[in-house]
Short mmCIF file of C-alpha atoms (C1' of nucleotides) in Angstrom, two decimals:
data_model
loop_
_atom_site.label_atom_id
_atom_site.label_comp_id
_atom_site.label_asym_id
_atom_site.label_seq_id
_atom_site.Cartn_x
_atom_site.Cartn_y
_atom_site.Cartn_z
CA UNK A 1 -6.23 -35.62 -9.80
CA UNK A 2 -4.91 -34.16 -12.70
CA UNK A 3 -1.34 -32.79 -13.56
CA UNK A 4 -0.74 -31.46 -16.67
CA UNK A 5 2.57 -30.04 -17.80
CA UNK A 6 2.80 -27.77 -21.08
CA UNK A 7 6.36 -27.04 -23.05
CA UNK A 8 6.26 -23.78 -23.56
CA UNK A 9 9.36 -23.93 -25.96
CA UNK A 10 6.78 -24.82 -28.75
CA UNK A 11 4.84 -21.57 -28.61
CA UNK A 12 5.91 -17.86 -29.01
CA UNK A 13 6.82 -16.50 -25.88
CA UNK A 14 4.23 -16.81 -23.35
CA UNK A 15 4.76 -15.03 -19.42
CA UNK A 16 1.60 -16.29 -17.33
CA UNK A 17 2.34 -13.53 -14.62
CA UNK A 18 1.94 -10.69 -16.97
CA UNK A 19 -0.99 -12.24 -18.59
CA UNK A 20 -2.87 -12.34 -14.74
CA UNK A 21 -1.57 -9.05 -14.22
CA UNK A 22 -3.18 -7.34 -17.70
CA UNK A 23 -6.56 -5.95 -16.51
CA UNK A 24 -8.61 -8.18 -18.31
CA UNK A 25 -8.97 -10.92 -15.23
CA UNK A 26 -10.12 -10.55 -11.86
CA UNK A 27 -11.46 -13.69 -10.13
CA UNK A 28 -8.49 -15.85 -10.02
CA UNK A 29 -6.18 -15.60 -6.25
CA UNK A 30 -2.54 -15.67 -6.18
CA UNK A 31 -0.13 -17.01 -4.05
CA UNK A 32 3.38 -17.09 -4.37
CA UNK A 33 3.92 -18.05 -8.00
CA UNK A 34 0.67 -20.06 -8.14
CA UNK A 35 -2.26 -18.92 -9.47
CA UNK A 36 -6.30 -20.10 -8.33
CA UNK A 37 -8.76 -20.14 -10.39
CA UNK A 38 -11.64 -21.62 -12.66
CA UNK A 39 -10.85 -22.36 -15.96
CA UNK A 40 -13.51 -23.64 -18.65
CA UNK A 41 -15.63 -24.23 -15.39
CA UNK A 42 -13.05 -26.19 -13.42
CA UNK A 43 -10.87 -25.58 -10.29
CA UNK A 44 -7.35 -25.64 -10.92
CA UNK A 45 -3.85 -24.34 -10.07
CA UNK A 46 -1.38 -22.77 -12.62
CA UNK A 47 2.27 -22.15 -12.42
CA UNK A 48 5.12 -21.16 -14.49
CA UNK A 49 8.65 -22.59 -14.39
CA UNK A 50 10.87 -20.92 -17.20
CA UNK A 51 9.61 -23.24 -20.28
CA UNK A 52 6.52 -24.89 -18.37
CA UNK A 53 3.25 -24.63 -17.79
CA UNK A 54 1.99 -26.66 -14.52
CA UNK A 55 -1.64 -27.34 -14.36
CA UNK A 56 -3.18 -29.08 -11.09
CA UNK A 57 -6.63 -29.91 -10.62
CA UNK A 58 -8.97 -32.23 -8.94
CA UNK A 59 -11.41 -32.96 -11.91
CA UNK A 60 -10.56 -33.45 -15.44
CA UNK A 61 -9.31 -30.93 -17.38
CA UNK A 62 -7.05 -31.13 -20.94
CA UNK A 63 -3.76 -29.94 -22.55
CA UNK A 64 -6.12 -28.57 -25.45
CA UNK A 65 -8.27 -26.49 -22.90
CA UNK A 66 -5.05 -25.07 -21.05
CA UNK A 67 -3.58 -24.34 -24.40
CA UNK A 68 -7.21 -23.02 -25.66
CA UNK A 69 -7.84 -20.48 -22.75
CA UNK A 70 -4.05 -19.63 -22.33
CA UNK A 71 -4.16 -19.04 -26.34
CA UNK A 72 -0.52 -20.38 -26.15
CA UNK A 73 -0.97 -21.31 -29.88
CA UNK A 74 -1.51 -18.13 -30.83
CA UNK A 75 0.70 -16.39 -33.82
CA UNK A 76 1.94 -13.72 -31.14
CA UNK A 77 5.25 -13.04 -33.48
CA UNK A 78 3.10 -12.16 -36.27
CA UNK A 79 0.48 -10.14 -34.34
CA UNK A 80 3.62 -8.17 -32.72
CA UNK A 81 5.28 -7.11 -35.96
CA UNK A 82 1.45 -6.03 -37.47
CA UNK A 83 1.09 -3.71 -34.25
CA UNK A 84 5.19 -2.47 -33.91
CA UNK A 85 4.52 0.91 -35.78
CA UNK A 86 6.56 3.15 -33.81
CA UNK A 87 9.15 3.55 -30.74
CA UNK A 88 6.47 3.36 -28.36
CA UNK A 89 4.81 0.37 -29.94
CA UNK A 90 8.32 -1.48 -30.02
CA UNK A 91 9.56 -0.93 -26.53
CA UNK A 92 6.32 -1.84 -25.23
CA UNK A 93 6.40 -5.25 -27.06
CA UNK A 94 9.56 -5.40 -25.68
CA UNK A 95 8.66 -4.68 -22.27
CA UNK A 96 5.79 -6.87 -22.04
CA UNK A 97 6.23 -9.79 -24.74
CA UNK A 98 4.36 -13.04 -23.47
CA UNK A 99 0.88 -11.32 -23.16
CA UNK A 100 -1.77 -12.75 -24.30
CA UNK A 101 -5.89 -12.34 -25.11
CA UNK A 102 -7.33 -15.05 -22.55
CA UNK A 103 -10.27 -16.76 -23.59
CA UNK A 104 -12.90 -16.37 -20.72
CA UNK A 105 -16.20 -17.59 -20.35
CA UNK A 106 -18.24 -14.47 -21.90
CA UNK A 107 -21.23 -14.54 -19.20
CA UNK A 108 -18.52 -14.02 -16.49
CA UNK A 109 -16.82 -11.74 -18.14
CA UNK A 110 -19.88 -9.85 -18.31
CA UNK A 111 -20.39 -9.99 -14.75
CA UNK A 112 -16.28 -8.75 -14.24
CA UNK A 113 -16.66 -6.05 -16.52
CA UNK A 114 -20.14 -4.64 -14.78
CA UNK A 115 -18.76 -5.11 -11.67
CA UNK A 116 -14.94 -3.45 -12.55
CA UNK A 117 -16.26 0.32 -13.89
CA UNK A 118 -14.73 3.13 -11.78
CA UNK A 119 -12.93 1.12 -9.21
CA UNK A 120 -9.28 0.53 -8.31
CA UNK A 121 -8.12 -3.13 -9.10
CA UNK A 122 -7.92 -4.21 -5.35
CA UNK A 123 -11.60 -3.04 -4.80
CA UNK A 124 -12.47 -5.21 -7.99
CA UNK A 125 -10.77 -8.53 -6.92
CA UNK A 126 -12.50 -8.08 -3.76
CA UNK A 127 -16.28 -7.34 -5.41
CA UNK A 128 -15.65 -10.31 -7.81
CA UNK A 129 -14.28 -12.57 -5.12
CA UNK A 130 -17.58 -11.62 -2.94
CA UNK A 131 -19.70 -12.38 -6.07
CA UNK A 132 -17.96 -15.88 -6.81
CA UNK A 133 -18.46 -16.09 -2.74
CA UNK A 134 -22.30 -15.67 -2.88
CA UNK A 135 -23.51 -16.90 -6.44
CA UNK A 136 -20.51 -18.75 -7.49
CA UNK A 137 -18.36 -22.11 -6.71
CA UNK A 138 -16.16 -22.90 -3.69
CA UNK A 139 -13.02 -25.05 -4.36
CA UNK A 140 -10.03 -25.34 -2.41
CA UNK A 141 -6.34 -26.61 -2.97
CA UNK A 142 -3.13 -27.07 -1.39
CA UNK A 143 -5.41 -25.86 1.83
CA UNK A 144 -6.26 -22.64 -0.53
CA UNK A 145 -9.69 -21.75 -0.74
CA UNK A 146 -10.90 -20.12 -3.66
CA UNK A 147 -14.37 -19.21 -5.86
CA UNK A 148 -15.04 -18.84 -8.90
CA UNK A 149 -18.05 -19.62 -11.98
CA UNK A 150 -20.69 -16.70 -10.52
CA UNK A 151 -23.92 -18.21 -11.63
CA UNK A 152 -26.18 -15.43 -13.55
CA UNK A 153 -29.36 -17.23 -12.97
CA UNK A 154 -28.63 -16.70 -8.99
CA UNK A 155 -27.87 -13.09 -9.25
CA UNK A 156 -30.90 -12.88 -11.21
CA UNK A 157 -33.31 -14.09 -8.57
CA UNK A 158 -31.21 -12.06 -5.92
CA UNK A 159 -32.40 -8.95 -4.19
CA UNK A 160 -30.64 -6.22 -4.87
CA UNK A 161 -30.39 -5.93 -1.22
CA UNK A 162 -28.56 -9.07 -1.33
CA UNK A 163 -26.28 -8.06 -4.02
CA UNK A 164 -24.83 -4.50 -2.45
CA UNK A 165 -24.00 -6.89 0.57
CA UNK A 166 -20.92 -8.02 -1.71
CA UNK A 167 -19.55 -4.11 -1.94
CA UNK A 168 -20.33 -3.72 -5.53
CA UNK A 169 -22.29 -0.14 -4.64
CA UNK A 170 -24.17 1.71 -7.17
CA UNK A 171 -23.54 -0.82 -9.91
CA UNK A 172 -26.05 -3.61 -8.22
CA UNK A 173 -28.58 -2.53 -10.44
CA UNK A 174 -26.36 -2.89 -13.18
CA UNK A 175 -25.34 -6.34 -12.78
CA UNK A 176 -29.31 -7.49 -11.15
CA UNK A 177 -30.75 -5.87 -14.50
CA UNK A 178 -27.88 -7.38 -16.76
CA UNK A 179 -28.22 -10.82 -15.05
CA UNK A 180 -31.85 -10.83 -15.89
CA UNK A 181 -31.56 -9.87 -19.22
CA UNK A 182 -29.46 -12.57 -20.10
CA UNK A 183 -30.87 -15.34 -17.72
CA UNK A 184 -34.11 -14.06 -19.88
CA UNK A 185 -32.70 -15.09 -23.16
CA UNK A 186 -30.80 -18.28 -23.49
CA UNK A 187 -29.49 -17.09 -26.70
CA UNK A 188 -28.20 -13.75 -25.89
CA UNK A 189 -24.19 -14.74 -25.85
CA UNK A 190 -24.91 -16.96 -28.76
CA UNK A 191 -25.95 -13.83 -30.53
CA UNK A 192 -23.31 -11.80 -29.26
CA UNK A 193 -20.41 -14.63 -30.28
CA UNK A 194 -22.21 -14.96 -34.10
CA UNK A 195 -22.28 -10.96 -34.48
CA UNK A 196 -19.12 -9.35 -36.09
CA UNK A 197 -17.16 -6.92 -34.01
CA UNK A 198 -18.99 -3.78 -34.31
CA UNK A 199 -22.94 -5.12 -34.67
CA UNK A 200 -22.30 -6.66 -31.53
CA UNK A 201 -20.62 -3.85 -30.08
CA UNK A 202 -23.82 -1.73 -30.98
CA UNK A 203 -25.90 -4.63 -29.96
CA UNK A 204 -24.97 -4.79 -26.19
CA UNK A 205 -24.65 -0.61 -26.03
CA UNK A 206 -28.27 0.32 -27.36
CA UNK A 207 -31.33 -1.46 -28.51
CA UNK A 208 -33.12 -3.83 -27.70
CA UNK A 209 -30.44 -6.07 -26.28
CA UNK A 210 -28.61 -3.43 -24.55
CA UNK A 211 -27.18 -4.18 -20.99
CA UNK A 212 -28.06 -1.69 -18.27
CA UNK A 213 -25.02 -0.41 -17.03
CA UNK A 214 -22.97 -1.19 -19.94
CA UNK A 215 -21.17 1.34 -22.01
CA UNK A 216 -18.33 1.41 -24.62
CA UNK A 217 -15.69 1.00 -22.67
CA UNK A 218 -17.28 -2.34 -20.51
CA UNK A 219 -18.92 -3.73 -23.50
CA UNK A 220 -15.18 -3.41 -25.45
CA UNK A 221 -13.80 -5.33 -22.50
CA UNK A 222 -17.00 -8.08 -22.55
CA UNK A 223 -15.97 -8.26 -26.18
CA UNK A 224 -12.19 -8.56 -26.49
CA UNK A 225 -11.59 -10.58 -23.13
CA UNK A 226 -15.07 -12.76 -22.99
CA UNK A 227 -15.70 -13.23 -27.40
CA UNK A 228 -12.15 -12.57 -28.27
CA UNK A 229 -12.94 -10.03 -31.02
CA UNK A 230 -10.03 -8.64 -31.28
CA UNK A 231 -10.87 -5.46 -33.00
CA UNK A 232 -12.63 -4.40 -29.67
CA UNK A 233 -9.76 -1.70 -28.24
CA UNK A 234 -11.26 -0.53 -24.97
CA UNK A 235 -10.57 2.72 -24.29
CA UNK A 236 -9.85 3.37 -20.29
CA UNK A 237 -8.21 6.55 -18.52
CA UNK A 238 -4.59 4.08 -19.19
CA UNK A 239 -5.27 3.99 -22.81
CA UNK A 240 -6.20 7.70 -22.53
CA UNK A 241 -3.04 9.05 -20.91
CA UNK A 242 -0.65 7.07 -23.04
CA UNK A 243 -2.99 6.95 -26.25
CA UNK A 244 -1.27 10.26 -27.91
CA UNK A 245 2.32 8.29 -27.60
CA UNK A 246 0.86 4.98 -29.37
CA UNK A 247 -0.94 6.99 -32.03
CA UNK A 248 1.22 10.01 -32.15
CA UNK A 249 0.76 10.96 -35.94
CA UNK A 250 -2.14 8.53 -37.01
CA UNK A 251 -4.82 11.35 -35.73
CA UNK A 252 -5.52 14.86 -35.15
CA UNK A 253 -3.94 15.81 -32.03
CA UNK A 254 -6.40 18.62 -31.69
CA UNK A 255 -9.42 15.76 -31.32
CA UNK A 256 -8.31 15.07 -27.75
CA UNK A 257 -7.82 18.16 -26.35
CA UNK A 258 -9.75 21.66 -24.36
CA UNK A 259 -7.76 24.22 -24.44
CA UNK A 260 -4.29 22.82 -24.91
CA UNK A 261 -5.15 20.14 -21.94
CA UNK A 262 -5.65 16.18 -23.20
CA UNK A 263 -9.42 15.06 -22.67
CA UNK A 264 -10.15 12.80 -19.48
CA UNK A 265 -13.22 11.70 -20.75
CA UNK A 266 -14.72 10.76 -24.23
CA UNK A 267 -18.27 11.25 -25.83
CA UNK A 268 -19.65 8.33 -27.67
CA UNK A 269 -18.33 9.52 -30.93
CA UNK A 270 -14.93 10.65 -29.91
CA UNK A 271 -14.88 7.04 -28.25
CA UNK A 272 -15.94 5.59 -31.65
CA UNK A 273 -13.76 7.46 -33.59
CA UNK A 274 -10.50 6.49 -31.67
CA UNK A 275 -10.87 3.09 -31.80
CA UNK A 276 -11.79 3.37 -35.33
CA UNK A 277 -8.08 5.31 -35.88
CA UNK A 278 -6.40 2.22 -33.57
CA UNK A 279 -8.16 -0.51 -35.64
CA UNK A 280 -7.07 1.41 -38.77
CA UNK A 281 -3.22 1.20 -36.97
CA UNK A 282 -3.06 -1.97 -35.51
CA UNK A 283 -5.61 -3.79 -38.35
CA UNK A 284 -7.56 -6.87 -36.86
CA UNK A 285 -4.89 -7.04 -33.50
CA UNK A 286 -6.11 -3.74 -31.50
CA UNK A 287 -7.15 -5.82 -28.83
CA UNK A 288 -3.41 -6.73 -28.60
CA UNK A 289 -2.38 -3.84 -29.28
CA UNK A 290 -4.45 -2.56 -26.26
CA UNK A 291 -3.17 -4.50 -23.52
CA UNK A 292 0.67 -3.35 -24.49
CA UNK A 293 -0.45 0.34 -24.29
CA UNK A 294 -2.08 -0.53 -21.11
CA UNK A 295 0.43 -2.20 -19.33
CA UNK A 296 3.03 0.37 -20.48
CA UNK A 297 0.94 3.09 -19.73
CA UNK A 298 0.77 2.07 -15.86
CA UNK A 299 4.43 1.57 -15.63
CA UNK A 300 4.48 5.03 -17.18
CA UNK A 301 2.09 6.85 -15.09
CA UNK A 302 0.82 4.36 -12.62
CA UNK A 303 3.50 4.83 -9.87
CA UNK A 304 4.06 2.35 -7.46
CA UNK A 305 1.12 0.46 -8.85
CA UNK A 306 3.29 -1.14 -11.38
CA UNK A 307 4.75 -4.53 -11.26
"C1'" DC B 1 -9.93 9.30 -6.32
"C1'" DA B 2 -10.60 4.68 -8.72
"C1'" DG B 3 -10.08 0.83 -15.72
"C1'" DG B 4 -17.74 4.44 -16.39
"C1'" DT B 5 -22.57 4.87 -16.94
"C1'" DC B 6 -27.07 6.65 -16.35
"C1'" DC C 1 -23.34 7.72 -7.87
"C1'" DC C 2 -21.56 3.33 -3.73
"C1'" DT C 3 -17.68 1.84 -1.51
"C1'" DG C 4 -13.06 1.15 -0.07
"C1'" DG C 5 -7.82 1.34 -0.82
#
DNA sequence: CAGGTC
DNA sequence: CCTGG
């Protein structure tokens, strides 16, 4: 058994609650104010008191990979003042400082992000859960049982038969073909990692190592939350509503709406060339950048649905 | 109708 | 389009 405790008061302000709660991880179960989950491949259970970071788990696991997939070293202060340039930058800094970029295994990212498109968040804990549940890990602690590490060479042998039984719908072919695609190439996320933001971006979205059933907006998310580029800014319906408050001035208004009502959807280019106007904002940090609009955006518009 | 994609 | 909150 291990039990690791991290003093937070020698990194930037770091809020573990707001980082589960960001959209950009699914597979880990709450309780209380402990979290469940796999992290770098190993069961464990995370907690936050004030100025520490509790780590349990059964097998071995280190300060340097807490630290490492928490980013807790990470120059936050600097990355906030690069990204603070306007009102609506600065109050949601404000609002949600202690965020950060987690550093997930890419393949199950992959699997999250294939798996997330179109649903509501409940529906996507559940389809992940079911995934970890078939193809993944069981652990339990503190009489909690959880799963996690969804193995891509099982869901590549599955049927897809097998695969709707876990809820996922009309994305099973999505995630069989993706699965087998990568379980095809051992190399594929070693590509990905060694590619710079936007040949990889290309890479996974067309071509010949393009994943069925992965657009812009998924293969953003693969990117920013599973290969920490942090140039990817995925661009969801969130980012959408609230987008013309975080960019107000740094575009043409006109480029987002029909007929004096704001776009709900994007065409490849428009996607492109939004993201291109955020990275120009926010430099090298949109990914950061991203996740404040986001979160602030759902308190804004997301009703009760906000924490 | 939901954090899209074919 | 699948499926479920």
């Amino acid at each position: 058994m291990t039990l690791i405790y991290i003093d937070l008061k020698r990194y930037f302000s770091f809020d573990l609650k707001k980082c589960m709660h960001s959209g950009q991880i699914f597979g880990w179960k709450n309780f209380g104010k402990k979290w469940y989950g796999f992290l770098n491949k190993v069961p464990v259970c995370v907690s936050q008191e004030e100025n520490k970071l509790i780590v349990v788990s059964n097998k071995s696991i280190t300060e340097d990979d807490i630290i490492y997939f928490f980013n807790l070293d990470e120059d936050v202060d600097k990355i906030n003042k690069k990204i603070d340039v306007n009102d609506f930058m600065e109050k949601a800094i404000e609002l949600y400082c202690g965020i950060r970029v987690l550093r997930q295994d890419p393949v199950e990212t992959i699997i999250e992000f294939v798996c997330a498109q179109n649903k509501n968040i409940p529906a996507i804990q559940k389809t992940i859960t079911e995934i970890s549940k078939r193809y993944g890990e069981k652990a339990e602690m503190n009489g909690i049982t959880f799963y996690g590490k969804p193995n891509i060479r099982k869901i590549a042998k599955s049927k897809l038969s097998e695969i709707l039984e876990t809820g996922i719908g009309y994305r099973a072919k999505y995630l069989l073909s993706t699965a087998e695609k990568i379980s095809e190439d051992s190399t594929y996320v070693d590509k990905i990692r060694s590619m710079e933001y936007f040949s990889a971006l290309n890479a996974m979205t067309s071509g010949k190592m393009k994943l069925y059933g992965v657009g812009l907006k998924v293969a953003d998310c693969i990117l920013l939350y599973g290969f920490y580029k942090l140039e990817a800014f995925p661009i969801d319906v969130w980012i959408l509503r609230a987008y013309h408050y975080a960019l107000k001035g740094f575009y043409d208004e006109n480029l987002l709406s029909v007929n004096g009502f704001r776009k709900t959807k994007l065409s490849r280019k428009e996607y492109l060339l939004m993201g291109d106007v955020a990275r120009k904002v926010f430099g090298k940090y949109a990914g950061y950048a991203q996740l404040y609009i986001y979160l602030a955006s759902r308190s804004l518009f997301g009703g009760s649905k906000k924490f």
